[in-house]
Amino acid sequence: MGSSPDSPTAASPEFLAIFREHADADGEMPFARFMELALYHPEVGYYRKHKKRVGYAAGTDFFTSSTSGAIFGELVAAACAKLLRAAGRDPASHTFIEIGAEPFGSAQDNPGGGVLAGVAHPFAGTRTIGVGGAIELEGECVVVSNELFDAQPFTPTVFRGGCWHEVGVRLDDDRMVETLRPCTRGHVASEGYRFDEPWAAAALAERMARQPWKGLFLALDYGRLLAELLESMPAGTGRAYYRHTQSNNLLARPGEQDLTCHICWDWIGDALRAGGFAPAVLESQEAFFVRHAGEFIAPTIAAEAARMSPRKLALIQLLHPSHLGQKFQAMHALR
């Protein structure tokens, strides 16, 4: 997972200095701490930089559902409004708050930003909170995130020699290299099995659930149930993205590439339930929009039936199982 100092994947001098500043006496740190620095450090963090990360343009690294344009926001607004009305609640009394909006930033009143930019909606107002921004929630809200939880630091572990080891990072002549330290886990796996533990995502859900608000929680993200993560994904789910290329080299070019892993939906649901939410519902993105925004989808398809317009193509991309429809899931719950 390392690279030579003169490699284009090597850490910058600025990141190396920050790594040394935060490393322990042995020059090491847990991978989760490394990831936190690589993504969120105020000087060199990937999400702290004022650059366009999402989209298809040169210099971007990945695309997501929001790249499909306004139709994604229209689907989200329609689905959230229907879920609220089905629970006997008035969308007009709820503020729509998107957490994890680009760019990085703190909470701000922004009626023109986020997934509802330019989208007619029934809500009392909108706010966006950028990735890594302070989250403050109160009153009646619709709290929505799109690929927020998978951007939280995780803890890679690997099963070797009959026990689990936690992955750390240290410097070897300015090269980032992986270290292993024995740790205690309550399950046994096959030799070499890797479990990238998304604890920070669960902790974020707990913080959100503890705040004094009520309404609808909706997370659109990619993840798995705990049993799948422990039994069906032996190579783990941690990935890096740079210029639309996926890599397993998580230590390359820190601060310049995105790092992510599948979240554990069981842990998100547990955090919501502990915060007083009704049992969370987990659906594929395709199923979520078809079931809860069907009244919006039907006339949209009818209006675009005679042509393959950009709007129709975007809808297909969001819903079709071979595109984003099955890649992403939606978890929603009410309190």
Short mmCIF file of the C-alpha atoms (twelve columns), coordinates in Angstrom:
data_MODEL
# 
_entry.id   MODEL 
# 
loop_
_atom_site.group_PDB 
_atom_site.id 
_atom_site.type_symbol 
_atom_site.label_atom_id 
_atom_site.label_alt_id 
_atom_site.label_comp_id 
_atom_site.label_asym_id 
_atom_site.label_seq_id 
_atom_site.Cartn_x 
_atom_site.Cartn_y 
_atom_site.Cartn_z 
_atom_site.pdbx_PDB_model_num 
ATOM 1   C CA . MET A 1   0.000   0.000   0.000   1 
ATOM 2   C CA . GLY A 2   3.033   2.291   0.061   1 
ATOM 3   C CA . SER A 3   4.752   4.256   -2.718  1 
ATOM 4   C CA . SER A 4   8.234   5.590   -3.408  1 
ATOM 5   C CA . PRO A 5   8.931   9.232   -2.478  1 
ATOM 6   C CA . ASP A 6   9.233   10.279  -6.132  1 
ATOM 7   C CA . SER A 7   6.048   8.487   -7.189  1 
ATOM 8   C CA . PRO A 8   3.031   10.540  -8.298  1 
ATOM 9   C CA . THR A 9   1.094   8.650   -5.619  1 
ATOM 10  C CA . ALA A 10  3.456   9.678   -2.805  1 
ATOM 11  C CA . ALA A 11  2.392   11.996  0.019   1 
ATOM 12  C CA . SER A 12  3.122   15.689  -0.381  1 
ATOM 13  C CA . PRO A 13  5.748   17.343  1.857   1 
ATOM 14  C CA . GLU A 14  2.921   19.254  3.539   1 
ATOM 15  C CA . PHE A 15  1.047   16.064  4.421   1 
ATOM 16  C CA . LEU A 16  4.216   14.340  5.586   1 
ATOM 17  C CA . ALA A 17  4.869   17.177  8.036   1 
ATOM 18  C CA . ILE A 18  1.312   16.980  9.388   1 
ATOM 19  C CA . PHE A 19  1.511   13.191  9.661   1 
ATOM 20  C CA . ARG A 20  4.697   13.431  11.725  1 
ATOM 21  C CA . GLU A 21  3.096   16.070  13.941  1 
ATOM 22  C CA . HIS A 22  0.141   13.795  14.789  1 
ATOM 23  C CA . ALA A 23  1.897   10.410  14.909  1 
ATOM 24  C CA . ASP A 24  2.608   8.699   18.223  1 
ATOM 25  C CA . ALA A 25  6.040   8.191   19.772  1 
ATOM 26  C CA . ASP A 26  6.659   5.239   17.440  1 
ATOM 27  C CA . GLY A 27  5.789   7.323   14.377  1 
ATOM 28  C CA . GLU A 28  2.497   5.486   13.829  1 
ATOM 29  C CA . MET A 29  -1.215  6.232   13.963  1 
ATOM 30  C CA . PRO A 30  -4.450  4.267   13.500  1 
ATOM 31  C CA . PHE A 31  -5.724  4.225   9.939   1 
ATOM 32  C CA . ALA A 32  -8.908  6.041   10.996  1 
ATOM 33  C CA . ARG A 33  -6.781  8.944   12.243  1 
ATOM 34  C CA . PHE A 34  -4.777  8.938   8.995   1 
ATOM 35  C CA . MET A 35  -8.040  9.055   7.035   1 
ATOM 36  C CA . GLU A 36  -9.358  11.894  9.175   1 
ATOM 37  C CA . LEU A 37  -6.234  13.934  8.378   1 
ATOM 38  C CA . ALA A 38  -6.307  12.994  4.688   1 
ATOM 39  C CA . LEU A 39  -9.932  14.039  4.263   1 
ATOM 40  C CA . TYR A 40  -10.591 16.762  6.832   1 
ATOM 41  C CA . HIS A 41  -7.378  18.431  8.001   1 
ATOM 42  C CA . PRO A 42  -7.908  22.202  7.594   1 
ATOM 43  C CA . GLU A 43  -4.728  22.655  5.554   1 
ATOM 44  C CA . VAL A 44  -4.337  19.516  3.438   1 
ATOM 45  C CA . GLY A 45  -7.630  17.609  3.780   1 
ATOM 46  C CA . TYR A 46  -9.308  16.418  0.593   1 
ATOM 47  C CA . TYR A 47  -12.717 17.810  1.569   1 
ATOM 48  C CA . ARG A 48  -11.237 21.081  2.830   1 
ATOM 49  C CA . LYS A 49  -9.917  22.097  -0.559  1 
ATOM 50  C CA . HIS A 50  -11.882 24.476  -2.745  1 
ATOM 51  C CA . LYS A 51  -12.120 22.285  -5.821  1 
ATOM 52  C CA . LYS A 52  -14.795 20.491  -7.772  1 
ATOM 53  C CA . ARG A 53  -14.730 16.839  -6.729  1 
ATOM 54  C CA . VAL A 54  -18.061 15.555  -8.055  1 
ATOM 55  C CA . GLY A 55  -19.049 15.331  -11.705 1 
ATOM 56  C CA . TYR A 56  -17.707 14.377  -15.102 1 
ATOM 57  C CA . ALA A 57  -15.457 17.371  -15.805 1 
ATOM 58  C CA . ALA A 58  -11.686 17.159  -15.906 1 
ATOM 59  C CA . GLY A 59  -10.160 17.111  -12.445 1 
ATOM 60  C CA . THR A 60  -13.172 15.540  -10.721 1 
ATOM 61  C CA . ASP A 61  -12.837 12.203  -8.940  1 
ATOM 62  C CA . PHE A 62  -16.269 10.589  -8.761  1 
ATOM 63  C CA . PHE A 63  -19.917 11.054  -9.584  1 
ATOM 64  C CA . THR A 64  -23.004 10.407  -7.526  1 
ATOM 65  C CA . SER A 65  -26.773 10.702  -7.795  1 
ATOM 66  C CA . SER A 66  -26.685 14.481  -7.459  1 
ATOM 67  C CA . THR A 67  -24.618 14.618  -10.660 1 
ATOM 68  C CA . SER A 68  -27.807 13.739  -12.536 1 
ATOM 69  C CA . GLY A 69  -29.062 17.290  -12.076 1 
ATOM 70  C CA . ALA A 70  -32.299 18.758  -10.781 1 
ATOM 71  C CA . ILE A 71  -34.298 15.570  -11.309 1 
ATOM 72  C CA . PHE A 72  -32.530 13.960  -8.336  1 
ATOM 73  C CA . GLY A 73  -33.696 16.780  -6.073  1 
ATOM 74  C CA . GLU A 74  -37.192 16.539  -7.510  1 
ATOM 75  C CA . LEU A 75  -37.320 12.834  -6.692  1 
ATOM 76  C CA . VAL A 76  -36.010 13.400  -3.166  1 
ATOM 77  C CA . ALA A 77  -38.514 16.211  -2.509  1 
ATOM 78  C CA . ALA A 78  -41.432 14.156  -3.825  1 
ATOM 79  C CA . ALA A 79  -40.489 11.070  -1.791  1 
ATOM 80  C CA . CYS A 80  -39.914 12.990  1.450   1 
ATOM 81  C CA . ALA A 81  -43.178 14.887  1.115   1 
ATOM 82  C CA . LYS A 82  -45.104 11.649  0.541   1 
ATOM 83  C CA . LEU A 83  -43.507 9.954   3.559   1 
ATOM 84  C CA . LEU A 84  -44.410 12.898  5.783   1 
ATOM 85  C CA . ARG A 85  -48.004 13.059  4.536   1 
ATOM 86  C CA . ALA A 86  -48.390 9.294   4.996   1 
ATOM 87  C CA . ALA A 87  -47.437 9.823   8.646   1 
ATOM 88  C CA . GLY A 88  -50.012 12.618  9.016   1 
ATOM 89  C CA . ARG A 89  -47.427 15.406  8.986   1 
ATOM 90  C CA . ASP A 90  -47.404 18.600  6.956   1 
ATOM 91  C CA . PRO A 91  -44.268 19.105  4.798   1 
ATOM 92  C CA . ALA A 92  -44.890 22.873  4.935   1 
ATOM 93  C CA . SER A 93  -43.984 22.875  8.644   1 
ATOM 94  C CA . HIS A 94  -40.644 21.123  8.086   1 
ATOM 95  C CA . THR A 95  -37.277 22.600  7.129   1 
ATOM 96  C CA . PHE A 96  -35.366 20.543  4.572   1 
ATOM 97  C CA . ILE A 97  -31.748 20.195  5.739   1 
ATOM 98  C CA . GLU A 98  -29.164 18.542  3.517   1 
ATOM 99  C CA . ILE A 99  -26.047 17.337  5.340   1 
ATOM 100 C CA . GLY A 100 -22.915 16.609  3.370   1 
ATOM 101 C CA . ALA A 101 -23.522 19.082  0.573   1 
ATOM 102 C CA . GLU A 102 -20.567 20.193  -1.501  1 
ATOM 103 C CA . PRO A 103 -18.472 22.192  -0.892  1 
ATOM 104 C CA . PHE A 104 -17.018 21.684  2.601   1 
ATOM 105 C CA . GLY A 105 -18.481 24.178  5.047   1 
ATOM 106 C CA . SER A 106 -20.497 24.942  8.132   1 
ATOM 107 C CA . ALA A 107 -24.239 25.181  8.525   1 
ATOM 108 C CA . GLN A 108 -25.799 28.064  6.684   1 
ATOM 109 C CA . ASP A 109 -29.194 29.213  5.495   1 
ATOM 110 C CA . ASN A 110 -29.022 28.697  1.764   1 
ATOM 111 C CA . PRO A 111 -32.346 28.512  -0.062  1 
ATOM 112 C CA . GLY A 112 -30.625 28.095  -3.416  1 
ATOM 113 C CA . GLY A 113 -28.059 25.388  -2.678  1 
ATOM 114 C CA . GLY A 114 -27.868 21.623  -2.397  1 
ATOM 115 C CA . VAL A 115 -30.003 18.997  -4.114  1 
ATOM 116 C CA . LEU A 116 -33.048 21.297  -4.040  1 
ATOM 117 C CA . ALA A 117 -31.283 24.102  -5.925  1 
ATOM 118 C CA . GLY A 118 -33.816 25.390  -8.441  1 
ATOM 119 C CA . VAL A 119 -36.351 22.724  -7.418  1 
ATOM 120 C CA . ALA A 120 -39.912 23.575  -6.444  1 
ATOM 121 C CA . HIS A 121 -40.692 21.967  -3.099  1 
ATOM 122 C CA . PRO A 122 -43.380 21.999  -0.388  1 
ATOM 123 C CA . PHE A 123 -41.095 22.575  2.610   1 
ATOM 124 C CA . ALA A 124 -40.925 25.595  4.912   1 
ATOM 125 C CA . GLY A 125 -37.346 26.297  3.829   1 
ATOM 126 C CA . THR A 126 -33.995 24.673  3.121   1 
ATOM 127 C CA . ARG A 127 -30.532 24.640  4.662   1 
ATOM 128 C CA . THR A 128 -27.319 22.981  3.595   1 
ATOM 129 C CA . ILE A 129 -24.482 21.768  5.787   1 
ATOM 130 C CA . GLY A 130 -21.286 21.040  3.910   1 
ATOM 131 C CA . VAL A 131 -19.212 17.892  4.374   1 
ATOM 132 C CA . GLY A 132 -17.529 18.149  7.764   1 
ATOM 133 C CA . GLY A 133 -19.587 21.168  8.835   1 
ATOM 134 C CA . ALA A 134 -21.060 21.589  12.311  1 
ATOM 135 C CA . ILE A 135 -24.429 19.851  12.523  1 
ATOM 136 C CA . GLU A 136 -27.112 21.659  14.517  1 
ATOM 137 C CA . LEU A 137 -30.675 20.384  14.255  1 
ATOM 138 C CA . GLU A 138 -33.846 21.482  16.032  1 
ATOM 139 C CA . GLY A 139 -37.565 21.767  15.437  1 
ATOM 140 C CA . GLU A 140 -39.380 19.976  12.625  1 
ATOM 141 C CA . CYS A 141 -36.941 18.860  9.943   1 
ATOM 142 C CA . VAL A 142 -36.371 16.645  6.964   1 
ATOM 143 C CA . VAL A 143 -32.724 15.638  7.391   1 
ATOM 144 C CA . VAL A 144 -31.276 14.266  4.166   1 
ATOM 145 C CA . SER A 145 -27.787 13.109  3.208   1 
ATOM 146 C CA . ASN A 146 -26.367 11.743  -0.019  1 
ATOM 147 C CA . GLU A 147 -23.098 9.822   0.378   1 
ATOM 148 C CA . LEU A 148 -22.325 11.429  3.715   1 
ATOM 149 C CA . PHE A 149 -21.804 8.379   5.901   1 
ATOM 150 C CA . ASP A 150 -19.421 6.585   3.544   1 
ATOM 151 C CA . ALA A 151 -17.096 9.610   3.765   1 
ATOM 152 C CA . GLN A 152 -16.439 9.072   7.472   1 
ATOM 153 C CA . PRO A 153 -13.187 7.525   8.754   1 
ATOM 154 C CA . PHE A 154 -13.204 3.763   9.193   1 
ATOM 155 C CA . THR A 155 -11.038 1.172   10.929  1 
ATOM 156 C CA . PRO A 156 -9.613  -1.561  8.681   1 
ATOM 157 C CA . THR A 157 -9.072  -4.909  10.409  1 
ATOM 158 C CA . VAL A 158 -7.669  -8.164  9.050   1 
ATOM 159 C CA . PHE A 159 -7.847  -11.730 10.421  1 
ATOM 160 C CA . ARG A 160 -4.406  -13.374 10.441  1 
ATOM 161 C CA . GLY A 161 -2.852  -16.153 12.463  1 
ATOM 162 C CA . GLY A 162 -6.051  -16.924 14.319  1 
ATOM 163 C CA . CYS A 163 -6.794  -13.398 15.542  1 
ATOM 164 C CA . TRP A 164 -7.819  -9.962  14.337  1 
ATOM 165 C CA . HIS A 165 -5.367  -7.138  13.702  1 
ATOM 166 C CA . GLU A 166 -6.130  -3.438  13.411  1 
ATOM 167 C CA . VAL A 167 -4.467  -1.631  10.518  1 
ATOM 168 C CA . GLY A 168 -2.320  1.398   11.240  1 
ATOM 169 C CA . VAL A 169 -0.036  3.645   9.222   1 
ATOM 170 C CA . ARG A 170 3.595   4.648   9.671   1 
ATOM 171 C CA . LEU A 171 6.303   6.321   7.624   1 
ATOM 172 C CA . ASP A 172 9.188   4.352   6.154   1 
ATOM 173 C CA . ASP A 173 11.598  6.802   4.468   1 
ATOM 174 C CA . ASP A 174 8.722   9.126   3.558   1 
ATOM 175 C CA . ARG A 175 6.636   6.175   2.347   1 
ATOM 176 C CA . MET A 176 3.248   5.472   3.910   1 
ATOM 177 C CA . VAL A 177 3.174   1.805   4.927   1 
ATOM 178 C CA . GLU A 178 0.598   -0.370  6.638   1 
ATOM 179 C CA . THR A 179 1.131   -1.733  10.150  1 
ATOM 180 C CA . LEU A 180 -0.808  -4.396  12.046  1 
ATOM 181 C CA . ARG A 181 -1.552  -4.570  15.758  1 
ATOM 182 C CA . PRO A 182 -3.502  -7.412  17.413  1 
ATOM 183 C CA . CYS A 183 -6.974  -6.449  18.590  1 
ATOM 184 C CA . THR A 184 -9.935  -8.206  20.151  1 
ATOM 185 C CA . ARG A 185 -13.040 -8.960  18.087  1 
ATOM 186 C CA . GLY A 186 -15.892 -11.283 18.932  1 
ATOM 187 C CA . HIS A 187 -16.059 -13.304 15.726  1 
ATOM 188 C CA . VAL A 188 -13.796 -15.667 13.825  1 
ATOM 189 C CA . ALA A 189 -13.093 -15.321 10.112  1 
ATOM 190 C CA . SER A 190 -11.089 -17.057 7.412   1 
ATOM 191 C CA . GLU A 191 -7.387  -16.292 7.089   1 
ATOM 192 C CA . GLY A 192 -6.824  -12.874 5.492   1 
ATOM 193 C CA . TYR A 193 -10.455 -11.770 5.801   1 
ATOM 194 C CA . ARG A 194 -10.696 -7.975  5.904   1 
ATOM 195 C CA . PHE A 195 -13.451 -6.002  7.659   1 
ATOM 196 C CA . ASP A 196 -13.385 -2.237  7.242   1 
ATOM 197 C CA . GLU A 197 -15.311 -1.142  10.327  1 
ATOM 198 C CA . PRO A 198 -17.379 2.033   9.697   1 
ATOM 199 C CA . TRP A 199 -17.649 3.081   13.343  1 
ATOM 200 C CA . ALA A 200 -17.440 6.831   12.642  1 
ATOM 201 C CA . ALA A 201 -20.526 6.636   10.415  1 
ATOM 202 C CA . ALA A 202 -22.511 5.060   13.252  1 
ATOM 203 C CA . ALA A 203 -21.206 7.680   15.684  1 
ATOM 204 C CA . LEU A 204 -22.314 10.444  13.313  1 
ATOM 205 C CA . ALA A 205 -25.812 8.948   13.143  1 
ATOM 206 C CA . GLU A 206 -25.874 8.864   16.959  1 
ATOM 207 C CA . ARG A 207 -24.932 12.560  17.165  1 
ATOM 208 C CA . MET A 208 -27.625 13.473  14.676  1 
ATOM 209 C CA . ALA A 209 -30.242 11.435  16.534  1 
ATOM 210 C CA . ARG A 210 -29.388 13.006  19.915  1 
ATOM 211 C CA . GLN A 211 -30.222 16.514  18.750  1 
ATOM 212 C CA . PRO A 212 -33.609 18.122  19.558  1 
ATOM 213 C CA . TRP A 213 -35.452 17.712  16.286  1 
ATOM 214 C CA . LYS A 214 -38.260 15.598  14.968  1 
ATOM 215 C CA . GLY A 215 -39.323 14.657  11.502  1 
ATOM 216 C CA . LEU A 216 -37.873 12.502  8.727   1 
ATOM 217 C CA . PHE A 217 -34.351 11.073  8.449   1 
ATOM 218 C CA . LEU A 218 -33.219 9.973   4.993   1 
ATOM 219 C CA . ALA A 219 -29.745 8.700   4.103   1 
ATOM 220 C CA . LEU A 220 -28.899 7.777   0.513   1 
ATOM 221 C CA . ASP A 221 -25.623 5.903   0.516   1 
ATOM 222 C CA . TYR A 222 -23.999 2.598   -0.254  1 
ATOM 223 C CA . GLY A 223 -23.583 -0.011  2.428   1 
ATOM 224 C CA . ARG A 224 -24.294 -3.551  3.531   1 
ATOM 225 C CA . LEU A 225 -25.887 -5.365  6.417   1 
ATOM 226 C CA . LEU A 226 -23.477 -6.535  9.113   1 
ATOM 227 C CA . ALA A 227 -23.771 -10.206 8.187   1 
ATOM 228 C CA . GLU A 228 -22.742 -9.430  4.605   1 
ATOM 229 C CA . LEU A 229 -19.750 -7.374  5.729   1 
ATOM 230 C CA . LEU A 230 -18.590 -10.180 8.033   1 
ATOM 231 C CA . GLU A 231 -19.254 -13.135 5.752   1 
ATOM 232 C CA . SER A 232 -19.442 -12.146 2.085   1 
ATOM 233 C CA . MET A 233 -16.820 -9.459  1.480   1 
ATOM 234 C CA . PRO A 234 -13.399 -11.003 2.233   1 
ATOM 235 C CA . ALA A 235 -11.406 -8.190  0.613   1 
ATOM 236 C CA . GLY A 236 -13.137 -5.477  2.649   1 
ATOM 237 C CA . THR A 237 -14.874 -2.448  1.177   1 
ATOM 238 C CA . GLY A 238 -12.335 0.362   1.640   1 
ATOM 239 C CA . ARG A 239 -11.608 2.105   -1.663  1 
ATOM 240 C CA . ALA A 240 -9.867  5.196   -3.008  1 
ATOM 241 C CA . TYR A 241 -11.110 7.318   -5.905  1 
ATOM 242 C CA . TYR A 242 -8.915  9.583   -7.984  1 
ATOM 243 C CA . ARG A 243 -9.865  10.978  -11.394 1 
ATOM 244 C CA . HIS A 244 -12.711 8.460   -11.678 1 
ATOM 245 C CA . THR A 245 -10.389 5.520   -11.092 1 
ATOM 246 C CA . GLN A 246 -11.040 3.151   -8.210  1 
ATOM 247 C CA . SER A 247 -8.039  1.831   -6.290  1 
ATOM 248 C CA . ASN A 248 -7.224  -0.321  -3.275  1 
ATOM 249 C CA . ASN A 249 -4.180  1.847   -2.532  1 
ATOM 250 C CA . LEU A 250 -5.658  3.743   0.399   1 
ATOM 251 C CA . LEU A 251 -2.321  5.276   1.387   1 
ATOM 252 C CA . ALA A 252 -1.580  6.908   -1.968  1 
ATOM 253 C CA . ARG A 253 -1.595  10.705  -2.483  1 
ATOM 254 C CA . PRO A 254 -3.240  11.541  0.908   1 
ATOM 255 C CA . GLY A 255 -5.289  14.716  0.650   1 
ATOM 256 C CA . GLU A 256 -5.618  14.338  -3.121  1 
ATOM 257 C CA . GLN A 257 -7.926  11.317  -3.399  1 
ATOM 258 C CA . ASP A 258 -11.232 10.347  -1.854  1 
ATOM 259 C CA . LEU A 259 -11.373 7.511   0.678   1 
ATOM 260 C CA . THR A 260 -14.530 5.594   1.402   1 
ATOM 261 C CA . CYS A 261 -16.027 2.298   2.536   1 
ATOM 262 C CA . HIS A 262 -19.440 0.652   2.707   1 
ATOM 263 C CA . ILE A 263 -21.384 1.674   5.789   1 
ATOM 264 C CA . CYS A 264 -23.111 -0.837  8.067   1 
ATOM 265 C CA . TRP A 265 -26.842 -0.202  7.784   1 
ATOM 266 C CA . ASP A 266 -27.550 -2.197  10.961  1 
ATOM 267 C CA . TRP A 267 -25.418 0.241   12.954  1 
ATOM 268 C CA . ILE A 268 -27.132 3.296   11.435  1 
ATOM 269 C CA . GLY A 269 -30.537 1.794   12.215  1 
ATOM 270 C CA . ASP A 270 -29.466 0.984   15.780  1 
ATOM 271 C CA . ALA A 271 -28.328 4.589   16.308  1 
ATOM 272 C CA . LEU A 272 -31.652 5.937   15.082  1 
ATOM 273 C CA . ARG A 273 -33.664 3.545   17.236  1 
ATOM 274 C CA . ALA A 274 -31.625 4.479   20.320  1 
ATOM 275 C CA . GLY A 275 -32.503 8.115   19.561  1 
ATOM 276 C CA . GLY A 276 -36.227 7.454   19.624  1 
ATOM 277 C CA . PHE A 277 -36.906 6.940   15.911  1 
ATOM 278 C CA . ALA A 278 -39.378 4.388   14.647  1 
ATOM 279 C CA . PRO A 279 -37.719 1.294   13.135  1 
ATOM 280 C CA . ALA A 280 -35.793 2.359   10.056  1 
ATOM 281 C CA . VAL A 281 -36.721 1.107   6.595   1 
ATOM 282 C CA . LEU A 282 -33.942 0.102   4.183   1 
ATOM 283 C CA . GLU A 283 -34.619 -0.014  0.443   1 
ATOM 284 C CA . SER A 284 -32.607 0.111   -2.738  1 
ATOM 285 C CA . GLN A 285 -32.527 3.579   -4.297  1 
ATOM 286 C CA . GLU A 286 -34.609 2.209   -7.160  1 
ATOM 287 C CA . ALA A 287 -37.294 0.820   -4.845  1 
ATOM 288 C CA . PHE A 288 -37.300 3.933   -2.657  1 
ATOM 289 C CA . PHE A 289 -38.017 6.317   -5.505  1 
ATOM 290 C CA . VAL A 290 -40.484 4.025   -7.291  1 
ATOM 291 C CA . ARG A 291 -42.495 3.465   -4.100  1 
ATOM 292 C CA . HIS A 292 -42.399 6.964   -2.673  1 
ATOM 293 C CA . ALA A 293 -41.982 9.219   -5.710  1 
ATOM 294 C CA . GLY A 294 -44.014 7.190   -8.214  1 
ATOM 295 C CA . GLU A 295 -46.540 9.991   -8.657  1 
ATOM 296 C CA . PHE A 296 -43.680 12.195  -9.861  1 
ATOM 297 C CA . ILE A 297 -41.989 9.521   -12.005 1 
ATOM 298 C CA . ALA A 298 -45.056 8.505   -14.046 1 
ATOM 299 C CA . PRO A 299 -45.808 11.920  -15.607 1 
ATOM 300 C CA . THR A 300 -42.090 12.567  -16.096 1 
ATOM 301 C CA . ILE A 301 -41.717 9.367   -18.126 1 
ATOM 302 C CA . ALA A 302 -44.888 10.166  -20.090 1 
ATOM 303 C CA . ALA A 303 -43.629 13.646  -20.936 1 
ATOM 304 C CA . GLU A 304 -40.308 12.248  -22.187 1 
ATOM 305 C CA . ALA A 305 -41.724 9.139   -23.898 1 
ATOM 306 C CA . ALA A 306 -41.080 10.299  -27.460 1 
ATOM 307 C CA . ARG A 307 -37.428 11.207  -27.005 1 
ATOM 308 C CA . MET A 308 -34.260 10.182  -25.176 1 
ATOM 309 C CA . SER A 309 -33.724 13.568  -23.529 1 
ATOM 310 C CA . PRO A 310 -31.028 14.395  -20.944 1 
ATOM 311 C CA . ARG A 311 -33.777 14.427  -18.320 1 
ATOM 312 C CA . LYS A 312 -34.942 10.939  -19.264 1 
ATOM 313 C CA . LEU A 313 -31.371 9.645   -19.351 1 
ATOM 314 C CA . ALA A 314 -30.800 11.065  -15.857 1 
ATOM 315 C CA . LEU A 315 -33.920 9.328   -14.577 1 
ATOM 316 C CA . ILE A 316 -32.781 6.021   -16.064 1 
ATOM 317 C CA . GLN A 317 -29.365 6.409   -14.468 1 
ATOM 318 C CA . LEU A 318 -30.897 7.024   -11.038 1 
ATOM 319 C CA . LEU A 319 -33.381 4.146   -11.186 1 
ATOM 320 C CA . HIS A 320 -32.015 1.402   -13.409 1 
ATOM 321 C CA . PRO A 321 -30.580 -1.560  -11.463 1 
ATOM 322 C CA . SER A 322 -27.454 -1.664  -13.634 1 
ATOM 323 C CA . HIS A 323 -26.699 1.990   -12.917 1 
ATOM 324 C CA . LEU A 324 -27.334 3.689   -9.545  1 
ATOM 325 C CA . GLY A 325 -30.666 2.062   -8.717  1 
ATOM 326 C CA . GLN A 326 -29.109 -0.901  -6.920  1 
ATOM 327 C CA . LYS A 327 -25.674 0.523   -6.162  1 
ATOM 328 C CA . PHE A 328 -27.171 2.912   -3.620  1 
ATOM 329 C CA . GLN A 329 -29.632 2.285   -0.811  1 
ATOM 330 C CA . ALA A 330 -31.999 4.536   1.093   1 
ATOM 331 C CA . MET A 331 -32.635 4.303   4.830   1 
ATOM 332 C CA . HIS A 332 -35.466 6.379   6.236   1 
ATOM 333 C CA . ALA A 333 -37.082 6.716   9.653   1 
ATOM 334 C CA . LEU A 334 -39.482 9.038   11.465  1 
ATOM 335 C CA . ARG A 335 -39.440 10.512  14.938  1 
# 
